[in-house]
Short mmCIF file of C-alpha atoms and ligand atoms in Angstrom, two decimals:
data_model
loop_
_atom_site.label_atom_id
_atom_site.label_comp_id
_atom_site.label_asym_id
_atom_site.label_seq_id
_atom_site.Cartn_x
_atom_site.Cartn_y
_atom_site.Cartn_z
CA UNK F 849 131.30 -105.50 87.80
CA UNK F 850 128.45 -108.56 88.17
CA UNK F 851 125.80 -110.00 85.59
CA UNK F 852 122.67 -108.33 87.20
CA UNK F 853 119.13 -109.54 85.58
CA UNK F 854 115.99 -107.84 86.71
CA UNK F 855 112.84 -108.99 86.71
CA UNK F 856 110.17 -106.97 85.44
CA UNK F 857 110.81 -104.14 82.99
CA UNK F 858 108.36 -101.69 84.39
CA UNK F 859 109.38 -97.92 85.52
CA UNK F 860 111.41 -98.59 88.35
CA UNK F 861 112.52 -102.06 86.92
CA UNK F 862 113.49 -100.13 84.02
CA UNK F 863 115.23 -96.82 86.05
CA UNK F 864 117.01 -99.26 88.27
CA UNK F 865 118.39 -101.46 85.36
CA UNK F 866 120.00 -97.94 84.06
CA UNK F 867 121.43 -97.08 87.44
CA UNK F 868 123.05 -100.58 87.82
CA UNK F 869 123.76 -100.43 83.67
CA UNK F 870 125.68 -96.73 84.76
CA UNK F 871 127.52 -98.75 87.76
CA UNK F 872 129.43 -100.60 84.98
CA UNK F 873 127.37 -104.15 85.40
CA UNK F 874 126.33 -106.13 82.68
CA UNK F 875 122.36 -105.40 82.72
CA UNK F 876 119.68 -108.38 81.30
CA UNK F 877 116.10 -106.87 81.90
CA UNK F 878 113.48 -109.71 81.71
CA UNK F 879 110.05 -109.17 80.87
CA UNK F 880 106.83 -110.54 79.49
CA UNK F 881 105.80 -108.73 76.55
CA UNK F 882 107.51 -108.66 73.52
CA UNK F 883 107.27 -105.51 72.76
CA UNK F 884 108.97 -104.56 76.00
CA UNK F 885 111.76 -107.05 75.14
CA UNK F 886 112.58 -105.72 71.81
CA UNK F 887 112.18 -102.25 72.56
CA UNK F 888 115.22 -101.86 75.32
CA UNK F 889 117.41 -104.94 73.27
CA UNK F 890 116.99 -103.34 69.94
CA UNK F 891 116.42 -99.65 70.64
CA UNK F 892 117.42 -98.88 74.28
CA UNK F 893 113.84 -97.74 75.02
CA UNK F 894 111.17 -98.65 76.62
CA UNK F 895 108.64 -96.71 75.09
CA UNK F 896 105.71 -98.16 77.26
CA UNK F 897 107.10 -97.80 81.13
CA UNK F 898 110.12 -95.37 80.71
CA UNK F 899 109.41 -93.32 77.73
CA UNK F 900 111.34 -89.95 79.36
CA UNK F 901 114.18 -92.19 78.66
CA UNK F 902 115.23 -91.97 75.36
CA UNK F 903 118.54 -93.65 75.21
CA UNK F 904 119.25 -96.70 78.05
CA UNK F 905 122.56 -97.86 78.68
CA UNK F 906 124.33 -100.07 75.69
CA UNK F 907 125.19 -102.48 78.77
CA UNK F 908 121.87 -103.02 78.97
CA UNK F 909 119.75 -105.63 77.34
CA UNK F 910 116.43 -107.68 77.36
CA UNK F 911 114.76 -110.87 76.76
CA UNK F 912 112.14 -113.13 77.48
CA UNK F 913 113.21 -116.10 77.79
CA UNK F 914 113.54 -116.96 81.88
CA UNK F 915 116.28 -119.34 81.76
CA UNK F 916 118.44 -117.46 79.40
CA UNK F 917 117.66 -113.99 81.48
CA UNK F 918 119.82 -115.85 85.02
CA UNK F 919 121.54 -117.97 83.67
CA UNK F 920 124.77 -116.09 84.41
CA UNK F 921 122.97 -113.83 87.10
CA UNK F 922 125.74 -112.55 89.94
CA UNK F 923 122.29 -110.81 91.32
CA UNK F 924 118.53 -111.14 90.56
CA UNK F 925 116.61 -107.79 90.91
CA UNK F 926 112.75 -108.48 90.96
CA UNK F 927 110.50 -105.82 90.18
CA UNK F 928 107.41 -107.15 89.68
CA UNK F 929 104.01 -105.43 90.67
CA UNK F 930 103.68 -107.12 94.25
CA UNK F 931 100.60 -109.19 93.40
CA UNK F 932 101.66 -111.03 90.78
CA UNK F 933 105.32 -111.56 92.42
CA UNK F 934 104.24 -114.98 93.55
CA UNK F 935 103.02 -116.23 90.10
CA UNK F 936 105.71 -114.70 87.59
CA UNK F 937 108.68 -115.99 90.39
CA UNK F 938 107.04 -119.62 90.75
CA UNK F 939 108.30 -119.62 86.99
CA UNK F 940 111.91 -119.01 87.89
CA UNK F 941 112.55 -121.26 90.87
CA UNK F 942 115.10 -124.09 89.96
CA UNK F 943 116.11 -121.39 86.82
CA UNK F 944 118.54 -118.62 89.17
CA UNK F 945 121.75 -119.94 90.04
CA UNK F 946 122.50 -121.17 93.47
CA UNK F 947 124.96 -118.55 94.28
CA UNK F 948 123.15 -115.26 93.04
CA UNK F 949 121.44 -112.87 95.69
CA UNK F 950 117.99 -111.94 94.71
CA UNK F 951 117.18 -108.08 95.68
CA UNK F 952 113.11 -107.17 95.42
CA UNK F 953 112.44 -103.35 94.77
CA UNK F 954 108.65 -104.29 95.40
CA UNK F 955 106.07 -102.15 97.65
CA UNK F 956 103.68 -104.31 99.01
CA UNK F 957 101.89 -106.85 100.84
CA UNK F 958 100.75 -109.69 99.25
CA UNK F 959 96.61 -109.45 99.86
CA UNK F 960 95.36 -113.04 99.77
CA UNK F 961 98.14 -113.96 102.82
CA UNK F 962 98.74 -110.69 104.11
CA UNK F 963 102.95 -111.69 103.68
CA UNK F 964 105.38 -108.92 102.99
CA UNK F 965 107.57 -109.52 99.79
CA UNK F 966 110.61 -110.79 101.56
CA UNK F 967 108.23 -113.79 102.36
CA UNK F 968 107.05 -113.93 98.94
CA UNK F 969 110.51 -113.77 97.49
CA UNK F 970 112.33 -116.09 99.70
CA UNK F 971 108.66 -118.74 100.02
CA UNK F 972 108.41 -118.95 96.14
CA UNK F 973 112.38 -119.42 95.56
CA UNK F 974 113.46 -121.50 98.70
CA UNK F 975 115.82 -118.67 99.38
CA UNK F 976 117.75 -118.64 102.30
CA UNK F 977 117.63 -115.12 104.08
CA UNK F 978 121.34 -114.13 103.30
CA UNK F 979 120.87 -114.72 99.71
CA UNK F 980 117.74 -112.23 100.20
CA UNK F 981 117.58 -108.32 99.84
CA UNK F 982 115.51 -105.64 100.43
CA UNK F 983 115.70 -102.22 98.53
CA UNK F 984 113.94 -99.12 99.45
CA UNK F 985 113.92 -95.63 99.85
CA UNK F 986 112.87 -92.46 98.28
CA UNK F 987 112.90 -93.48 95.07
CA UNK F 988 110.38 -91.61 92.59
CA UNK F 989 111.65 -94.03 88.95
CA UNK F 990 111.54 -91.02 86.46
CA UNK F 991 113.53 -88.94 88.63
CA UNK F 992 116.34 -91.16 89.21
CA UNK F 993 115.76 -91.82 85.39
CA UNK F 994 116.70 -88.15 84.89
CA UNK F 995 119.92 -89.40 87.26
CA UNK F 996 119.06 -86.53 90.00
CA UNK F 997 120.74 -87.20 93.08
CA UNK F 998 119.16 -89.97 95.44
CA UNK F 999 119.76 -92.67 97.75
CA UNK F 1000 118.16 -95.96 98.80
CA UNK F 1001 119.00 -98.67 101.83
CA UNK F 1002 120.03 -102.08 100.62
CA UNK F 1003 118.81 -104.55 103.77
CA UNK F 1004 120.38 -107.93 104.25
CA UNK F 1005 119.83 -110.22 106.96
CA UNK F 1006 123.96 -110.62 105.96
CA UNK F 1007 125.15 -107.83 105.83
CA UNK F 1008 128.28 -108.25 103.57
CA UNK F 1009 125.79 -109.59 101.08
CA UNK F 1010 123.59 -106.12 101.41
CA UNK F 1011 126.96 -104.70 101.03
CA UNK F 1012 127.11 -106.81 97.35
CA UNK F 1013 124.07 -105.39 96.24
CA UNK F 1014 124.99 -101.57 97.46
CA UNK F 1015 128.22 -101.46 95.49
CA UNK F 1016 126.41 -102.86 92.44
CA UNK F 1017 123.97 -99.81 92.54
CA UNK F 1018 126.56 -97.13 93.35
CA UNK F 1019 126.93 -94.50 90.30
CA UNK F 1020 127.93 -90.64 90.86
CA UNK F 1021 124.37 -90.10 91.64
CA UNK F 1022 122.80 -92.74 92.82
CA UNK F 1023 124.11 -93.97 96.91
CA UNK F 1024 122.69 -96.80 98.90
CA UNK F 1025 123.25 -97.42 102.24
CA UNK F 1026 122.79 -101.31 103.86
CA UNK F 1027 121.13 -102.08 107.17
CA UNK F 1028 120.06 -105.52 108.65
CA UNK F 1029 116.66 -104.66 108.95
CA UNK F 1030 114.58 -106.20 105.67
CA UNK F 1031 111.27 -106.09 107.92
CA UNK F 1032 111.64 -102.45 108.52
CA UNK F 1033 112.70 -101.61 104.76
CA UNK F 1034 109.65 -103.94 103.92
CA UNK F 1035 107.30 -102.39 106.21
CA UNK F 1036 107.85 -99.06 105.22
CA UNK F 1037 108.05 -99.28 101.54
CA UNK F 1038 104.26 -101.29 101.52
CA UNK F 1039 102.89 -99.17 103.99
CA UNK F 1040 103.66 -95.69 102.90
CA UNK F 1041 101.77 -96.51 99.86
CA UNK F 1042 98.74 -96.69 101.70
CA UNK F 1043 99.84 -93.07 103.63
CA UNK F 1044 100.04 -91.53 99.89
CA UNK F 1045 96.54 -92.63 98.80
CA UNK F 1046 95.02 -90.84 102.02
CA UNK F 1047 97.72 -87.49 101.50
CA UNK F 1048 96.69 -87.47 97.54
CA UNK F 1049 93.09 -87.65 98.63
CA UNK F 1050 92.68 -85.02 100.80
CA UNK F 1051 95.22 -82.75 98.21
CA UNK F 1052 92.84 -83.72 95.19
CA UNK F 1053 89.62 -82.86 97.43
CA UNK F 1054 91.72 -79.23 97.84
CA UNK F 1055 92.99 -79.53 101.78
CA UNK F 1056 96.39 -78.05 102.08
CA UNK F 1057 99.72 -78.48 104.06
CA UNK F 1058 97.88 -79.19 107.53
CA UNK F 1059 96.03 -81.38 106.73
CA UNK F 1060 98.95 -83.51 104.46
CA UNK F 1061 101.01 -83.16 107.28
CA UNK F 1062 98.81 -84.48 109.66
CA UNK F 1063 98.18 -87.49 107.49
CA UNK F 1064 101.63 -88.33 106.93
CA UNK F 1065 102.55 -88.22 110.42
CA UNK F 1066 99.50 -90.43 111.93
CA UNK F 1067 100.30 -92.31 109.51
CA UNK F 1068 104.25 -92.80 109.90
CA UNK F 1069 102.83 -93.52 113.86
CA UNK F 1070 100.61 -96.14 112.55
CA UNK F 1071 103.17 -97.97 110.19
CA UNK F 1072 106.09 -97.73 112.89
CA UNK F 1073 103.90 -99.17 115.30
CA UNK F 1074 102.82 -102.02 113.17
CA UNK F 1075 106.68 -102.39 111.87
CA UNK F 1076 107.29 -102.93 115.45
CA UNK F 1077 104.75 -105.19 116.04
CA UNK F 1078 106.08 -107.24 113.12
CA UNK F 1079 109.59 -107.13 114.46
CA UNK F 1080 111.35 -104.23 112.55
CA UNK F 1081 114.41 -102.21 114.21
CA UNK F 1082 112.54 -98.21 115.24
CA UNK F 1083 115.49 -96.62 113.31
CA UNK F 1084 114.34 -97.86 110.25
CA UNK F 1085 111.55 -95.56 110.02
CA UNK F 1086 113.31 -92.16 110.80
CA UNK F 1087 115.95 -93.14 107.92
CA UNK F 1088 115.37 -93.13 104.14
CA UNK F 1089 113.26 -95.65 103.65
CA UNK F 1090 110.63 -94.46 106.31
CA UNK F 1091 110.42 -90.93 106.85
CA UNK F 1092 112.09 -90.21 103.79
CA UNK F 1093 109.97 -92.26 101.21
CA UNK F 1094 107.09 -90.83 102.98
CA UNK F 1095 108.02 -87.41 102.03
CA UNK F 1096 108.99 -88.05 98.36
CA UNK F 1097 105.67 -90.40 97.92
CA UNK F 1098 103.20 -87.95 100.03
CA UNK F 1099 104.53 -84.63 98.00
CA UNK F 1100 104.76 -85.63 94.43
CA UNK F 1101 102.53 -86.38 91.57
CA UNK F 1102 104.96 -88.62 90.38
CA UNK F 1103 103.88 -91.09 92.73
CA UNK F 1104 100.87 -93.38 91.22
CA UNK F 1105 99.38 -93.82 94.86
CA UNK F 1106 99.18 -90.22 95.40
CA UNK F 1107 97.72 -89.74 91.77
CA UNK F 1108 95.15 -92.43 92.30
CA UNK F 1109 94.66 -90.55 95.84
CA UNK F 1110 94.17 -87.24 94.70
CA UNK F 1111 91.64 -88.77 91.55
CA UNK F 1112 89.56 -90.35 94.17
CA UNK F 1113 89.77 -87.07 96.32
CA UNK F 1114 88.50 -85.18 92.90
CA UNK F 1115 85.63 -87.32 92.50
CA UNK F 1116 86.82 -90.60 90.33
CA UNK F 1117 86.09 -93.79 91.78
CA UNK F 1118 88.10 -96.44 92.20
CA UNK F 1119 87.65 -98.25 88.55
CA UNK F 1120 87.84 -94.68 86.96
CA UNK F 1121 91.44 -93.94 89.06
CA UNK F 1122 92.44 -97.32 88.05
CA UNK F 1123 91.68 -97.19 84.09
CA UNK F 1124 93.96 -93.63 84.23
CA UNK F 1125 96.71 -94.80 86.47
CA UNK F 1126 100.13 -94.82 84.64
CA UNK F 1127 101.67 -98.14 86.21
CA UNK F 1128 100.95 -100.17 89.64
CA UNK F 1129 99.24 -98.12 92.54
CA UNK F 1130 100.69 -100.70 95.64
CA UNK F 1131 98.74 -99.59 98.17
CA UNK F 1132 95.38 -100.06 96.56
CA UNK F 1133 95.62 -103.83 97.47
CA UNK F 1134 97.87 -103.50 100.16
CA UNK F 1135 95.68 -101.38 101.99
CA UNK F 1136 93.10 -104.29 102.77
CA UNK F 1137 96.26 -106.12 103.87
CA UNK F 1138 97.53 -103.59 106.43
CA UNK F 1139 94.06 -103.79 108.17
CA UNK F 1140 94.13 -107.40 108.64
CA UNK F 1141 97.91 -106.99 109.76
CA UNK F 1142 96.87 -104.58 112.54
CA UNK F 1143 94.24 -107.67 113.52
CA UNK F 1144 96.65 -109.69 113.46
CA UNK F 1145 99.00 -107.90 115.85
CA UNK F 1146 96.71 -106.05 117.56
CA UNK F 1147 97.54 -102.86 116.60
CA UNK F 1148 94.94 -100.04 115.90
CA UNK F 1149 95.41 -99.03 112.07
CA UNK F 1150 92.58 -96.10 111.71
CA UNK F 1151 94.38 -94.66 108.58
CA UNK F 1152 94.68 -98.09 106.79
CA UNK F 1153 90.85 -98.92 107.85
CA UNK F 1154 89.73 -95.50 106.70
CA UNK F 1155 91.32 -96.06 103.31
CA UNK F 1156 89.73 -99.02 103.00
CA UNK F 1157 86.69 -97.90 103.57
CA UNK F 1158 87.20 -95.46 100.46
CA UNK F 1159 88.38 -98.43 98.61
CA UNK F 1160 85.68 -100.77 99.07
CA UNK F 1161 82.77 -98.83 100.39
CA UNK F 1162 83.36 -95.53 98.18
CA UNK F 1163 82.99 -93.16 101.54
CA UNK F 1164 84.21 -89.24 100.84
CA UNK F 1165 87.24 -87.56 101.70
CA UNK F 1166 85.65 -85.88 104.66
CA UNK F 1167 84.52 -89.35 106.09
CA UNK F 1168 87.90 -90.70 105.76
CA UNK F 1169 89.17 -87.48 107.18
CA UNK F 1170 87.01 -88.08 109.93
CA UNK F 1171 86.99 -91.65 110.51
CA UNK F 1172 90.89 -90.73 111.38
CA UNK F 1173 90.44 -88.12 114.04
CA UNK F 1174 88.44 -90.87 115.71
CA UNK F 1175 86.44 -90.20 118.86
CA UNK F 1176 87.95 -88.59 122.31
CA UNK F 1177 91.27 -87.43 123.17
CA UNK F 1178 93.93 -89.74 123.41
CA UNK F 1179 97.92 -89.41 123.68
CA UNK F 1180 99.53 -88.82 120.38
N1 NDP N 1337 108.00 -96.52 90.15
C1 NDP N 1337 108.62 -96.17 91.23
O1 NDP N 1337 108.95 -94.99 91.39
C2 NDP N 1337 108.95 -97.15 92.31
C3 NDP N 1337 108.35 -98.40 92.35
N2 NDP N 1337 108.64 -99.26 93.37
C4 NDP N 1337 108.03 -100.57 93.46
O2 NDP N 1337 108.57 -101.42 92.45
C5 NDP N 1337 107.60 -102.36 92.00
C6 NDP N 1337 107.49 -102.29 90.48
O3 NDP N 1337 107.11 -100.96 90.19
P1 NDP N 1337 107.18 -100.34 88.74
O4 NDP N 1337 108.23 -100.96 87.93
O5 NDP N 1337 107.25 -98.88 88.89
O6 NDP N 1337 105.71 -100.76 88.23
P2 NDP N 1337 105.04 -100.73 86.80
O7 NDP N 1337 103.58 -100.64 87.00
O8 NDP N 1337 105.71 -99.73 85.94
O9 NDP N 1337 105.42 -102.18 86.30
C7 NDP N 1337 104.95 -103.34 86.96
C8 NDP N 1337 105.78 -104.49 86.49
O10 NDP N 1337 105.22 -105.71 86.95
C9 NDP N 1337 105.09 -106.59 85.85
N3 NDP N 1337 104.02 -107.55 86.02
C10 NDP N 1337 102.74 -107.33 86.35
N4 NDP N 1337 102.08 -108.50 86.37
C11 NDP N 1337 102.96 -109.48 86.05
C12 NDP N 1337 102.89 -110.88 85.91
N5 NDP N 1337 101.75 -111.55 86.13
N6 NDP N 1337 104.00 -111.56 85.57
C13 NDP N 1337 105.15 -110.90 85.35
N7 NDP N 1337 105.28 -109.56 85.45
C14 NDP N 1337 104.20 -108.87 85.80
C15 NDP N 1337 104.81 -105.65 84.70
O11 NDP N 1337 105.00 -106.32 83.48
P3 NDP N 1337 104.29 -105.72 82.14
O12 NDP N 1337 104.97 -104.44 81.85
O13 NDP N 1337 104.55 -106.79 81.15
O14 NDP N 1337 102.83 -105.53 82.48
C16 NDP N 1337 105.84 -104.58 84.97
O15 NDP N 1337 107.12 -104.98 84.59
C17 NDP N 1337 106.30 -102.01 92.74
O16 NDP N 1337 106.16 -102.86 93.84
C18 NDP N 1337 106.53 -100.58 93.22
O17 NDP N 1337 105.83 -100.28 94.41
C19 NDP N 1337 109.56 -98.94 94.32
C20 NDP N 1337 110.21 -97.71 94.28
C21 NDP N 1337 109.95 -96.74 93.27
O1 13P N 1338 107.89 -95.90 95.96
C1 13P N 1338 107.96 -94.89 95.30
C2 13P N 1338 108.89 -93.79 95.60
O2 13P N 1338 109.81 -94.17 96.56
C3 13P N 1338 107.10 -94.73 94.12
O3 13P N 1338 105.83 -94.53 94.52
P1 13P N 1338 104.61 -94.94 93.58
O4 13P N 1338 104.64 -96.44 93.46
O5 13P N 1338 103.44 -94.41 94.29
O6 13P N 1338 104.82 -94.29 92.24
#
């Protein structure tokens, strides 16, 4: 059992905090608005990013006050939506204790550098890597809210730390494996976001299975390649938090990237799928960030620079559609 604080009480912040509440560890969620804060500390609920929950743990509390919420932290859990990461941990550095391990469950890449949150994390705290975790897998919040059966991969650069973190999250239905490779988990995770805006585009214009499948595939080919590039370990993306997360993000509308996909693929534009999404869509801003990530390693990303051209130019379905297929025949 371990004092585990997390950092942002949004709806996986919030589902997570219950699964490590359910593992029998003292849970502090921390989070900006009061409302939030008194909500889960005085009624178990967080009626404004978990209301299908109606009763969270008793081992669970909240506050929002940063140095009281680590004080006694065993492990730090941020959850924060990935842009903001930087700003809201800047706030905490000199506050966590020097022996807690700090675990993101973020999605992204930070836009104005183009870092993945590892970098963030470990930048903004002066975290040394085996004090730093990765978390992520298929891992749609309300469903694990609901406690269905899932799994996740806990990655460590030590691994008897991502070991730590694993055991802390293990409940009857909720399993995480650990691996070494954070770049891969990171990779993944931010990129598949940007895979789910393109699948729930071409769903909400009306295209069917072949067409989702097609995406989802060039686009696990374009994020391994660029994992690669950035130094991840191949497996990585066959396993949960690849492969797997691409399924459960590119087939459900639980997912808010392939809602604010399939809204842009109905006709919304980007302000009017923003105003109606229900919590962060990741790869909105990542997207932008995966482009200049491909410059950077030179590696083609035609999905990522498609998508952006939907996000910032406003072109249709069928021109992203077709801006993938490219020109000529190549080698898959
Ligand atoms: N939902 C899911 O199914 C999954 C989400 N993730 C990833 O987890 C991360 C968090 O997602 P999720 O909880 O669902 O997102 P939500 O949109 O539900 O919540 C975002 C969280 O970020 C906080 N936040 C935003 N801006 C700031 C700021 N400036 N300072 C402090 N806190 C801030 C919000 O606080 P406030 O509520 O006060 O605005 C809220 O707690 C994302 O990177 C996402 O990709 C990963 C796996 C599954
Ligand atoms: O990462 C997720 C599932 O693993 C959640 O996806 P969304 O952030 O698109 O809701």
């Amino acid at each position: 059992m371990a004092n585990v604080t997390v950092l942002g009480a949004g709806a996986w912040g919030t589902a997570f905090g219950q699964v490590l509440a359910d593992a029998g560890n003292n849970v502090t969620m921390w989070a900006i608005e009061p409302e939030i804060v008194e909500g889960i500390r005085d009624h178990h609920h967080n009626g404004v990013r978990l209301p299908s929950v109606e009763m969270l743990p008793s081992n669970m509390t909240a506050t929002g006050d940063r140095a009281e919420a680590v004080a006694n932290a065993d492990i730090v859990i941020v959850a924060i939506a990935a842009q903001f990461a930087r700003v809201a941990l800047t706030e905490f550095k000199g506050l966590i204790p020097e022996t807690a391990l700090v675990a993101s469950l973020m999605k992204g890449i930070e836009r104005t550098t183009g870092k993945r949150m590892d970098e963030v994390v470990m930048e903004t705290l002066d975290l040394p890597a085996e004090r730093f975790a990765a978390i992520s897998g298929p891992n749609l919040s309300k469903q694990i809210a609901d406690r269905e059966p899932a799994a996740t991969v806990v990655g460590c650069a030590d691994i008897d730390n991502a070991r730590k973190i694993a055991t802390a999250c293990t409940t009857d239905y909720f399993r995480a494996f650990v691996t070494r490779d954070v770049i891969g988990l990171e990779m993944c995770g931010s990129l598949k976001n940007v895979v789910a805006l393109a699948v729930g585009m071409a769903r909400g214009a009306g295209y069917g299975e072949n067409t989702a499948a097609m995406i989802e595939t060039r686009g696990l080919a374009e994020l391994t390649a660029l994992g690669e590039a950035a130094g991840a370990d191949l497996k990585t993306f066959a396993g949960l938090a690849g492969v797997g997360d691409l399924i459960a993000t590119c087939g459900s509308p639980l997912s808010r990237n392939y809602t604010f996909g399939s809204n842009l693929g109905k006709g919304l534009s980007v302000e009017e799928a923003t105003k109606v999404s229900n919590g962060v869509a990741e790869g909105v801003p990542t997207t932008d960030a995966v482009v200049a990530l491909g410059k950077q390693y030179g590696v083609p990303t035609p999905l990522a620079t498609a998508m952006s051209h939907v996000l910032d130019d406003g072109i249709s379905c069928a021109q992203m559609l077709s801006e993938l297929f490219g020109e000529g025949i190549t080698e898959e």
